[in-house]
């Protein structure tokens, strides 16, 4: 099979709910990162793009007609480029990368543009269609911003608890304290702020035209566990631990990345950053969705033929601090290798875009640190998890080698 590589990644700053990107349609967010990815490829003939695959979790509003296709057309790319949209909730854009990498592996494609977009600010309210016209009673609008809506009454009630209550149950099960969650969350903010100050995100992030947002909007420099300890719990009034401070905020944003075969290096005019070495998906009880990345990552590592002792960097999407801590503990890894440049608790979690964010951040982290192996993992509502293992090509071959030499070395 052909090897699949990641060549470049770019995303918007992530805006807060009702914040700096709330005035931008999700299909326009998608079009912006698609256009920016194209602009950053110096030798690209856009006709050589095999397909665009984008993730989106909502699908009920302005993105409802296949956001991959809409974003491609709005970006001015040729109408001949196909587009498909993936919905695996929070894992949608990481799933887009997995799908694209398989197409590359099988030889069906040489060059794929993947990513995802979400505007949680602009997610609509929906009204169920009545079975008969002119109902006599009141009808209730339902928010599509996050979580369950229009639940099938046959579904087990334990499966349909809120994401926050599910996280409380996970914290109970694995004895994760409020103090540990607040400490983890404060660290996320401070690492993200430091990474921005040090210029780590300068290459990874592109501002959206017509907005003033140049950094992730939710970051709070100088956060501390002490400050976060003063926040009230949200989902339980007694014995609760989950607060607005130790959970990822509702967010808006988009991400994109170039994936391709060895041949894509010449098409893009870029050397690859990393090889996609392993992929994993796992599902468990829906109310313990936060724990599903544990086995997803273990499966991806097994596919890559390595163990956790060889992993030098992890990007774990921080849906909640308790969920993240449960996964890190289960893996038995050094927490310092996880989210070195901050995570979703600080930067935000626009559902369809987050998988692309962690994949691009991981590739650039491996490049910056020289570590060979990294894992990107994400939890997904309704009890699923996804993971991808990346191998840093330059760590094994040296940056001066050509893409062809790099690939030959990795294969050998």
Short mmCIF file of C-alpha atoms in Angstrom, two decimals:
data_model
loop_
_atom_site.label_atom_id
_atom_site.label_comp_id
_atom_site.label_asym_id
_atom_site.label_seq_id
_atom_site.Cartn_x
_atom_site.Cartn_y
_atom_site.Cartn_z
CA UNK A 1 0.00 0.00 0.00
CA UNK A 2 1.01 3.61 -0.51
CA UNK A 3 2.04 5.55 2.58
CA UNK A 4 -0.08 8.56 3.63
CA UNK A 5 1.60 11.73 4.85
CA UNK A 6 0.53 15.03 6.37
CA UNK A 7 2.20 17.96 4.62
CA UNK A 8 0.71 21.07 6.19
CA UNK A 9 -2.09 22.19 8.51
CA UNK A 10 -3.84 25.47 9.16
CA UNK A 11 -6.81 26.60 11.21
CA UNK A 12 -8.66 29.71 12.26
CA UNK A 13 -8.37 31.11 15.76
CA UNK A 14 -11.13 29.51 17.80
CA UNK A 15 -13.79 31.98 18.91
CA UNK A 16 -16.00 31.89 21.97
CA UNK A 17 -19.72 31.22 21.74
CA UNK A 18 -21.25 34.51 20.66
CA UNK A 19 -17.75 35.97 20.32
CA UNK A 20 -15.30 37.01 17.64
CA UNK A 21 -16.37 34.54 14.95
CA UNK A 22 -20.10 34.43 15.71
CA UNK A 23 -20.85 36.62 12.70
CA UNK A 24 -19.18 34.21 10.25
CA UNK A 25 -21.13 31.40 8.61
CA UNK A 26 -19.66 27.91 9.05
CA UNK A 27 -19.41 27.40 5.29
CA UNK A 28 -17.43 30.64 5.07
CA UNK A 29 -15.11 29.39 7.83
CA UNK A 30 -14.57 26.24 5.79
CA UNK A 31 -13.96 28.23 2.62
CA UNK A 32 -11.38 30.39 4.39
CA UNK A 33 -9.18 27.51 5.59
CA UNK A 34 -9.55 25.73 2.24
CA UNK A 35 -8.40 28.86 0.45
CA UNK A 36 -5.56 29.40 2.89
CA UNK A 37 -4.35 25.81 2.50
CA UNK A 38 -4.26 26.31 -1.28
CA UNK A 39 -2.38 29.62 -0.96
CA UNK A 40 0.28 27.96 1.18
CA UNK A 41 1.06 25.30 -1.44
CA UNK A 42 3.56 26.98 -3.80
CA UNK A 43 3.45 24.50 -6.70
CA UNK A 44 -0.16 23.38 -6.50
CA UNK A 45 -2.26 22.98 -9.60
CA UNK A 46 -5.69 22.92 -7.96
CA UNK A 47 -6.98 20.56 -10.63
CA UNK A 48 -4.75 17.88 -9.03
CA UNK A 49 -6.75 17.86 -5.76
CA UNK A 50 -8.49 14.50 -5.70
CA UNK A 51 -11.12 15.32 -3.10
CA UNK A 52 -12.03 17.52 -0.14
CA UNK A 53 -13.26 15.73 3.01
CA UNK A 54 -14.54 17.89 5.86
CA UNK A 55 -16.06 17.17 9.25
CA UNK A 56 -19.09 18.84 10.76
CA UNK A 57 -21.10 17.76 13.78
CA UNK A 58 -24.28 19.78 13.45
CA UNK A 59 -25.50 19.72 9.88
CA UNK A 60 -28.73 21.42 10.87
CA UNK A 61 -28.02 25.03 9.93
CA UNK A 62 -26.06 26.99 7.35
CA UNK A 63 -23.75 24.01 6.79
CA UNK A 64 -26.60 21.65 5.99
CA UNK A 65 -25.83 21.01 2.30
CA UNK A 66 -22.47 19.21 2.54
CA UNK A 67 -20.07 21.77 3.96
CA UNK A 68 -17.07 20.20 2.20
CA UNK A 69 -18.65 20.85 -1.17
CA UNK A 70 -19.94 24.30 -0.20
CA UNK A 71 -16.59 25.36 1.21
CA UNK A 72 -14.79 24.16 -1.92
CA UNK A 73 -17.10 26.14 -4.19
CA UNK A 74 -17.01 29.25 -1.99
CA UNK A 75 -13.20 29.11 -1.97
CA UNK A 76 -13.23 29.36 -5.76
CA UNK A 77 -11.82 25.91 -6.45
CA UNK A 78 -12.79 24.11 -9.67
CA UNK A 79 -16.28 22.64 -9.69
CA UNK A 80 -14.70 19.33 -10.72
CA UNK A 81 -13.27 18.71 -7.21
CA UNK A 82 -15.60 16.40 -5.24
CA UNK A 83 -16.42 17.05 -1.60
CA UNK A 84 -17.84 14.88 1.15
CA UNK A 85 -18.84 15.74 4.70
CA UNK A 86 -18.28 13.42 7.66
CA UNK A 87 -20.25 13.44 10.90
CA UNK A 88 -18.71 11.56 13.80
CA UNK A 89 -19.62 14.38 16.18
CA UNK A 90 -16.48 15.67 17.99
CA UNK A 91 -14.26 13.33 15.97
CA UNK A 92 -15.54 14.44 12.57
CA UNK A 93 -12.41 16.07 11.15
CA UNK A 94 -10.09 13.41 12.57
CA UNK A 95 -12.35 10.90 10.87
CA UNK A 96 -12.01 12.95 7.68
CA UNK A 97 -8.24 12.49 7.93
CA UNK A 98 -8.63 8.76 8.54
CA UNK A 99 -10.92 8.37 5.53
CA UNK A 100 -8.59 10.38 3.31
CA UNK A 101 -5.53 8.44 4.45
CA UNK A 102 -7.22 5.19 3.47
CA UNK A 103 -7.92 6.54 0.00
CA UNK A 104 -4.24 7.40 -0.30
CA UNK A 105 -3.17 3.99 1.03
CA UNK A 106 -5.24 2.19 -1.59
CA UNK A 107 -4.05 4.36 -4.46
CA UNK A 108 -7.46 5.95 -5.05
CA UNK A 109 -5.96 9.39 -4.37
CA UNK A 110 -2.62 11.20 -4.27
CA UNK A 111 -3.72 14.51 -2.78
CA UNK A 112 -6.55 15.10 -0.31
CA UNK A 113 -7.59 18.25 1.53
CA UNK A 114 -9.21 17.45 4.86
CA UNK A 115 -10.56 19.48 7.72
CA UNK A 116 -13.67 20.54 9.54
CA UNK A 117 -15.77 23.53 10.54
CA UNK A 118 -18.30 24.35 13.21
CA UNK A 119 -20.17 27.43 14.34
CA UNK A 120 -21.77 26.58 17.64
CA UNK A 121 -22.83 30.21 17.91
CA UNK A 122 -24.92 29.93 14.75
CA UNK A 123 -26.35 26.44 15.37
CA UNK A 124 -30.10 26.83 14.84
CA UNK A 125 -33.08 25.96 16.96
CA UNK A 126 -35.22 23.32 15.32
CA UNK A 127 -38.92 22.59 15.55
CA UNK A 128 -40.10 19.00 15.17
CA UNK A 129 -42.41 18.46 12.24
CA UNK A 130 -45.89 17.57 13.41
CA UNK A 131 -47.54 14.33 12.36
CA UNK A 132 -50.72 16.23 11.55
CA UNK A 133 -51.19 19.81 10.36
CA UNK A 134 -52.29 22.58 12.73
CA UNK A 135 -51.46 21.08 16.12
CA UNK A 136 -53.60 22.45 18.94
CA UNK A 137 -50.86 22.44 21.56
CA UNK A 138 -47.62 24.34 21.98
CA UNK A 139 -44.44 23.30 20.19
CA UNK A 140 -40.96 23.59 21.73
CA UNK A 141 -37.91 24.80 19.86
CA UNK A 142 -34.83 22.63 20.44
CA UNK A 143 -31.26 23.97 20.41
CA UNK A 144 -28.83 22.11 18.16
CA UNK A 145 -25.72 23.69 19.67
CA UNK A 146 -24.55 20.66 21.64
CA UNK A 147 -25.67 17.27 22.84
CA UNK A 148 -28.82 15.22 22.57
CA UNK A 149 -31.91 16.60 20.90
CA UNK A 150 -35.19 15.00 19.72
CA UNK A 151 -34.23 11.85 21.63
CA UNK A 152 -35.78 8.55 20.60
CA UNK A 153 -37.84 7.39 23.62
CA UNK A 154 -36.62 3.83 23.06
CA UNK A 155 -33.05 4.89 23.92
CA UNK A 156 -31.73 3.77 27.32
CA UNK A 157 -31.98 6.85 29.62
CA UNK A 158 -28.47 6.17 30.95
CA UNK A 159 -27.13 6.65 27.43
CA UNK A 160 -28.76 10.05 26.94
CA UNK A 161 -27.60 11.92 30.02
CA UNK A 162 -25.91 15.25 29.33
CA UNK A 163 -22.23 15.27 28.47
CA UNK A 164 -21.55 17.01 31.75
CA UNK A 165 -23.42 14.46 33.84
CA UNK A 166 -21.65 11.70 31.92
CA UNK A 167 -18.34 13.31 32.87
CA UNK A 168 -19.41 13.50 36.50
CA UNK A 169 -20.04 9.75 36.37
CA UNK A 170 -16.63 9.19 34.85
CA UNK A 171 -15.03 11.29 37.59
CA UNK A 172 -16.88 9.22 40.21
CA UNK A 173 -15.81 5.94 38.62
CA UNK A 174 -12.13 6.84 38.46
CA UNK A 175 -11.95 8.99 41.62
CA UNK A 176 -10.89 12.17 39.80
CA UNK A 177 -11.08 15.08 42.21
CA UNK A 178 -12.25 18.61 41.58
CA UNK A 179 -8.80 19.87 42.58
CA UNK A 180 -7.08 17.69 39.96
CA UNK A 181 -9.49 18.89 37.29
CA UNK A 182 -8.92 22.55 38.14
CA UNK A 183 -5.15 22.08 38.18
CA UNK A 184 -5.25 20.42 34.77
CA UNK A 185 -7.43 23.20 33.38
CA UNK A 186 -5.27 26.03 34.66
CA UNK A 187 -2.27 24.31 33.10
CA UNK A 188 -4.09 24.15 29.75
CA UNK A 189 -4.65 27.91 29.77
CA UNK A 190 -1.10 28.74 30.77
CA UNK A 191 0.49 26.39 28.24
CA UNK A 192 -1.71 27.79 25.47
CA UNK A 193 -0.87 31.37 26.40
CA UNK A 194 2.86 30.58 26.47
CA UNK A 195 2.69 28.80 23.12
CA UNK A 196 1.04 31.82 21.51
CA UNK A 197 3.58 34.18 23.08
CA UNK A 198 6.45 32.01 21.83
CA UNK A 199 5.11 31.99 18.26
CA UNK A 200 4.24 28.29 18.08
CA UNK A 201 0.83 28.98 16.57
CA UNK A 202 1.95 31.65 14.10
CA UNK A 203 2.31 29.08 11.31
CA UNK A 204 -0.72 27.04 12.29
CA UNK A 205 -3.36 29.78 12.54
CA UNK A 206 -4.80 32.21 10.01
CA UNK A 207 -7.12 35.06 10.97
CA UNK A 208 -10.55 35.23 9.34
CA UNK A 209 -10.99 38.31 7.12
CA UNK A 210 -13.47 40.81 8.47
CA UNK A 211 -12.89 39.79 12.09
CA UNK A 212 -10.58 41.14 14.78
CA UNK A 213 -9.73 37.74 16.25
CA UNK A 214 -6.07 36.81 15.87
CA UNK A 215 -5.69 34.39 18.80
CA UNK A 216 -7.87 31.74 20.39
CA UNK A 217 -10.44 33.74 22.27
CA UNK A 218 -10.97 31.60 25.34
CA UNK A 219 -7.40 31.54 26.69
CA UNK A 220 -6.99 33.02 30.17
CA UNK A 221 -3.29 33.67 30.94
CA UNK A 222 -2.43 33.46 34.60
CA UNK A 223 -5.13 30.95 35.39
CA UNK A 224 -4.70 29.00 38.61
CA UNK A 225 -6.40 26.13 40.32
CA UNK A 226 -7.21 28.50 43.14
CA UNK A 227 -9.13 30.85 40.89
CA UNK A 228 -10.99 28.01 39.20
CA UNK A 229 -11.92 26.51 42.57
CA UNK A 230 -14.31 29.41 43.11
CA UNK A 231 -16.56 28.46 40.18
CA UNK A 232 -19.86 26.72 40.80
CA UNK A 233 -20.51 23.23 39.50
CA UNK A 234 -22.86 23.12 36.53
CA UNK A 235 -24.38 19.66 36.32
CA UNK A 236 -24.73 18.68 39.98
CA UNK A 237 -25.55 20.87 42.95
CA UNK A 238 -24.21 18.29 45.40
CA UNK A 239 -20.98 16.31 45.05
CA UNK A 240 -20.35 17.84 41.64
CA UNK A 241 -16.91 18.56 40.16
CA UNK A 242 -17.50 19.79 36.60
CA UNK A 243 -17.57 23.56 36.11
CA UNK A 244 -17.33 26.01 33.25
CA UNK A 245 -13.67 26.33 34.15
CA UNK A 246 -12.69 22.67 33.78
CA UNK A 247 -14.67 21.94 30.60
CA UNK A 248 -14.09 23.02 27.03
CA UNK A 249 -16.24 26.01 26.00
CA UNK A 250 -18.72 26.20 23.14
CA UNK A 251 -16.73 27.54 20.20
CA UNK A 252 -16.54 28.49 16.53
CA UNK A 253 -13.74 27.71 14.06
CA UNK A 254 -12.36 25.66 11.19
CA UNK A 255 -9.28 23.58 10.40
CA UNK A 256 -7.69 22.09 7.29
CA UNK A 257 -4.71 19.92 6.36
CA UNK A 258 -3.05 18.49 3.27
CA UNK A 259 -2.77 14.70 3.20
CA UNK A 260 -1.09 12.91 0.35
CA UNK A 261 1.04 10.12 -0.98
CA UNK A 262 4.74 10.41 -1.73
CA UNK A 263 3.74 11.93 -5.09
CA UNK A 264 1.98 14.80 -3.32
CA UNK A 265 5.32 16.35 -2.34
CA UNK A 266 5.93 17.41 -5.93
CA UNK A 267 2.30 18.46 -6.40
CA UNK A 268 2.38 20.77 -3.38
CA UNK A 269 6.01 21.85 -3.42
CA UNK A 270 6.32 20.71 0.19
CA UNK A 271 8.16 18.02 2.10
CA UNK A 272 5.98 15.87 4.37
CA UNK A 273 5.85 16.52 8.09
CA UNK A 274 4.76 13.11 9.28
CA UNK A 275 3.51 9.72 8.16
CA UNK A 276 0.14 8.41 9.28
CA UNK A 277 1.35 5.21 10.89
CA UNK A 278 -1.72 3.89 12.71
CA UNK A 279 -5.43 4.50 13.13
CA UNK A 280 -7.88 3.32 15.76
CA UNK A 281 -11.58 3.58 16.60
CA UNK A 282 -13.35 2.32 19.69
CA UNK A 283 -16.81 2.45 21.23
CA UNK A 284 -18.11 1.84 24.74
CA UNK A 285 -21.15 2.73 26.86
CA UNK A 286 -22.43 6.13 25.67
CA UNK A 287 -22.42 7.62 29.18
CA UNK A 288 -18.68 6.90 29.42
CA UNK A 289 -17.83 8.53 26.09
CA UNK A 290 -14.87 10.29 27.65
CA UNK A 291 -13.00 7.02 28.19
CA UNK A 292 -13.30 5.73 24.62
CA UNK A 293 -10.00 7.30 23.44
CA UNK A 294 -8.13 4.90 25.72
CA UNK A 295 -8.68 1.85 23.55
CA UNK A 296 -8.82 3.86 20.31
CA UNK A 297 -5.24 5.01 20.94
CA UNK A 298 -4.12 1.55 22.05
CA UNK A 299 -5.47 0.12 18.79
CA UNK A 300 -3.75 2.82 16.72
CA UNK A 301 -0.43 2.12 18.45
CA UNK A 302 -0.81 -1.60 17.79
CA UNK A 303 -1.42 -0.85 14.10
CA UNK A 304 1.73 1.29 14.07
CA UNK A 305 3.70 -1.48 15.74
CA UNK A 306 4.88 0.59 18.71
CA UNK A 307 4.07 0.99 22.41
CA UNK A 308 3.38 3.93 24.70
CA UNK A 309 7.01 3.89 25.84
CA UNK A 310 8.01 5.14 22.38
CA UNK A 311 5.52 8.01 22.21
CA UNK A 312 6.99 11.48 22.70
CA UNK A 313 3.96 13.71 22.16
CA UNK A 314 0.21 13.37 22.62
CA UNK A 315 -2.56 15.69 21.49
CA UNK A 316 -5.67 14.71 23.44
CA UNK A 317 -8.73 16.84 22.86
CA UNK A 318 -9.77 18.20 26.24
CA UNK A 319 -13.55 17.91 26.19
CA UNK A 320 -13.45 17.94 29.99
CA UNK A 321 -10.56 17.84 32.45
CA UNK A 322 -11.94 14.72 34.16
CA UNK A 323 -12.17 12.87 30.85
CA UNK A 324 -8.63 13.86 29.90
CA UNK A 325 -7.20 12.83 33.25
CA UNK A 326 -8.96 9.46 33.06
CA UNK A 327 -7.36 8.74 29.69
CA UNK A 328 -3.88 9.90 30.69
CA UNK A 329 -3.99 7.74 33.83
CA UNK A 330 -5.20 4.70 31.88
CA UNK A 331 -2.37 5.05 29.38
CA UNK A 332 0.18 5.35 32.19
CA UNK A 333 2.08 8.11 30.39
CA UNK A 334 3.95 11.18 31.58
CA UNK A 335 1.38 14.02 31.63
CA UNK A 336 4.05 16.47 30.49
CA UNK A 337 4.00 15.02 26.95
CA UNK A 338 0.26 15.71 26.63
CA UNK A 339 -0.90 18.97 25.04
CA UNK A 340 2.39 20.80 25.45
CA UNK A 341 0.89 23.85 23.75
CA UNK A 342 -2.42 23.92 25.58
CA UNK A 343 -5.68 22.21 24.84
CA UNK A 344 -9.37 22.63 24.18
CA UNK A 345 -10.24 23.75 27.71
CA UNK A 346 -8.27 26.91 26.93
CA UNK A 347 -8.55 27.23 23.17
CA UNK A 348 -12.05 25.93 22.58
CA UNK A 349 -13.77 22.97 20.98
CA UNK A 350 -15.68 23.77 17.77
CA UNK A 351 -16.81 20.19 17.34
CA UNK A 352 -16.23 19.56 13.64
CA UNK A 353 -12.87 21.37 13.59
CA UNK A 354 -11.16 19.93 16.67
CA UNK A 355 -9.82 16.72 15.14
CA UNK A 356 -8.03 18.72 12.45
CA UNK A 357 -6.63 21.02 15.12
CA UNK A 358 -5.09 18.25 17.19
CA UNK A 359 -3.68 16.47 14.11
CA UNK A 360 -2.01 19.62 12.79
CA UNK A 361 -0.74 20.60 16.23
CA UNK A 362 0.72 17.13 16.74
CA UNK A 363 2.56 17.23 13.40
CA UNK A 364 4.09 20.62 14.21
CA UNK A 365 4.90 19.55 17.78
CA UNK A 366 6.82 16.52 16.52
CA UNK A 367 8.68 18.77 14.10
CA UNK A 368 9.54 21.27 16.85
CA UNK A 369 10.67 18.71 19.43
CA UNK A 370 12.28 16.15 17.15
CA UNK A 371 10.27 13.36 18.76
CA UNK A 372 9.61 10.46 16.40
CA UNK A 373 6.17 9.22 17.46
CA UNK A 374 2.98 11.03 18.45
CA UNK A 375 -0.68 10.25 19.12
CA UNK A 376 -3.72 12.40 18.37
CA UNK A 377 -6.84 11.19 20.21
CA UNK A 378 -10.35 12.50 20.71
CA UNK A 379 -13.46 11.46 22.63
CA UNK A 380 -16.81 11.53 20.88
CA UNK A 381 -20.35 11.83 22.22
CA UNK A 382 -22.48 8.67 22.32
CA UNK A 383 -19.50 6.64 23.47
CA UNK A 384 -16.83 6.67 20.77
CA UNK A 385 -13.16 7.53 20.43
CA UNK A 386 -10.72 7.98 17.55
CA UNK A 387 -6.92 8.09 17.41
CA UNK A 388 -4.16 8.52 14.85
CA UNK A 389 -0.46 7.76 15.29
CA UNK A 390 1.99 10.01 13.45
CA UNK A 391 5.63 9.26 12.71
CA UNK A 392 7.82 12.32 12.35
CA UNK A 393 9.54 11.81 9.00
CA UNK A 394 12.33 14.30 9.63
CA UNK A 395 13.18 12.65 12.95
CA UNK A 396 14.08 9.42 11.17
CA UNK A 397 15.70 10.76 8.02
CA UNK A 398 16.88 14.33 8.53
CA UNK A 399 15.25 17.46 7.08
CA UNK A 400 17.61 17.74 4.11
CA UNK A 401 16.39 14.50 2.50
CA UNK A 402 13.94 14.66 -0.39
CA UNK A 403 10.38 13.43 0.07
CA UNK A 404 11.23 10.38 -2.03
CA UNK A 405 14.21 9.50 0.14
CA UNK A 406 12.17 10.07 3.27
CA UNK A 407 9.44 7.73 2.13
CA UNK A 408 11.89 5.05 1.09
CA UNK A 409 13.55 5.24 4.49
CA UNK A 410 10.25 4.97 6.34
CA UNK A 411 9.12 2.02 4.20
CA UNK A 412 12.43 0.26 4.66
#
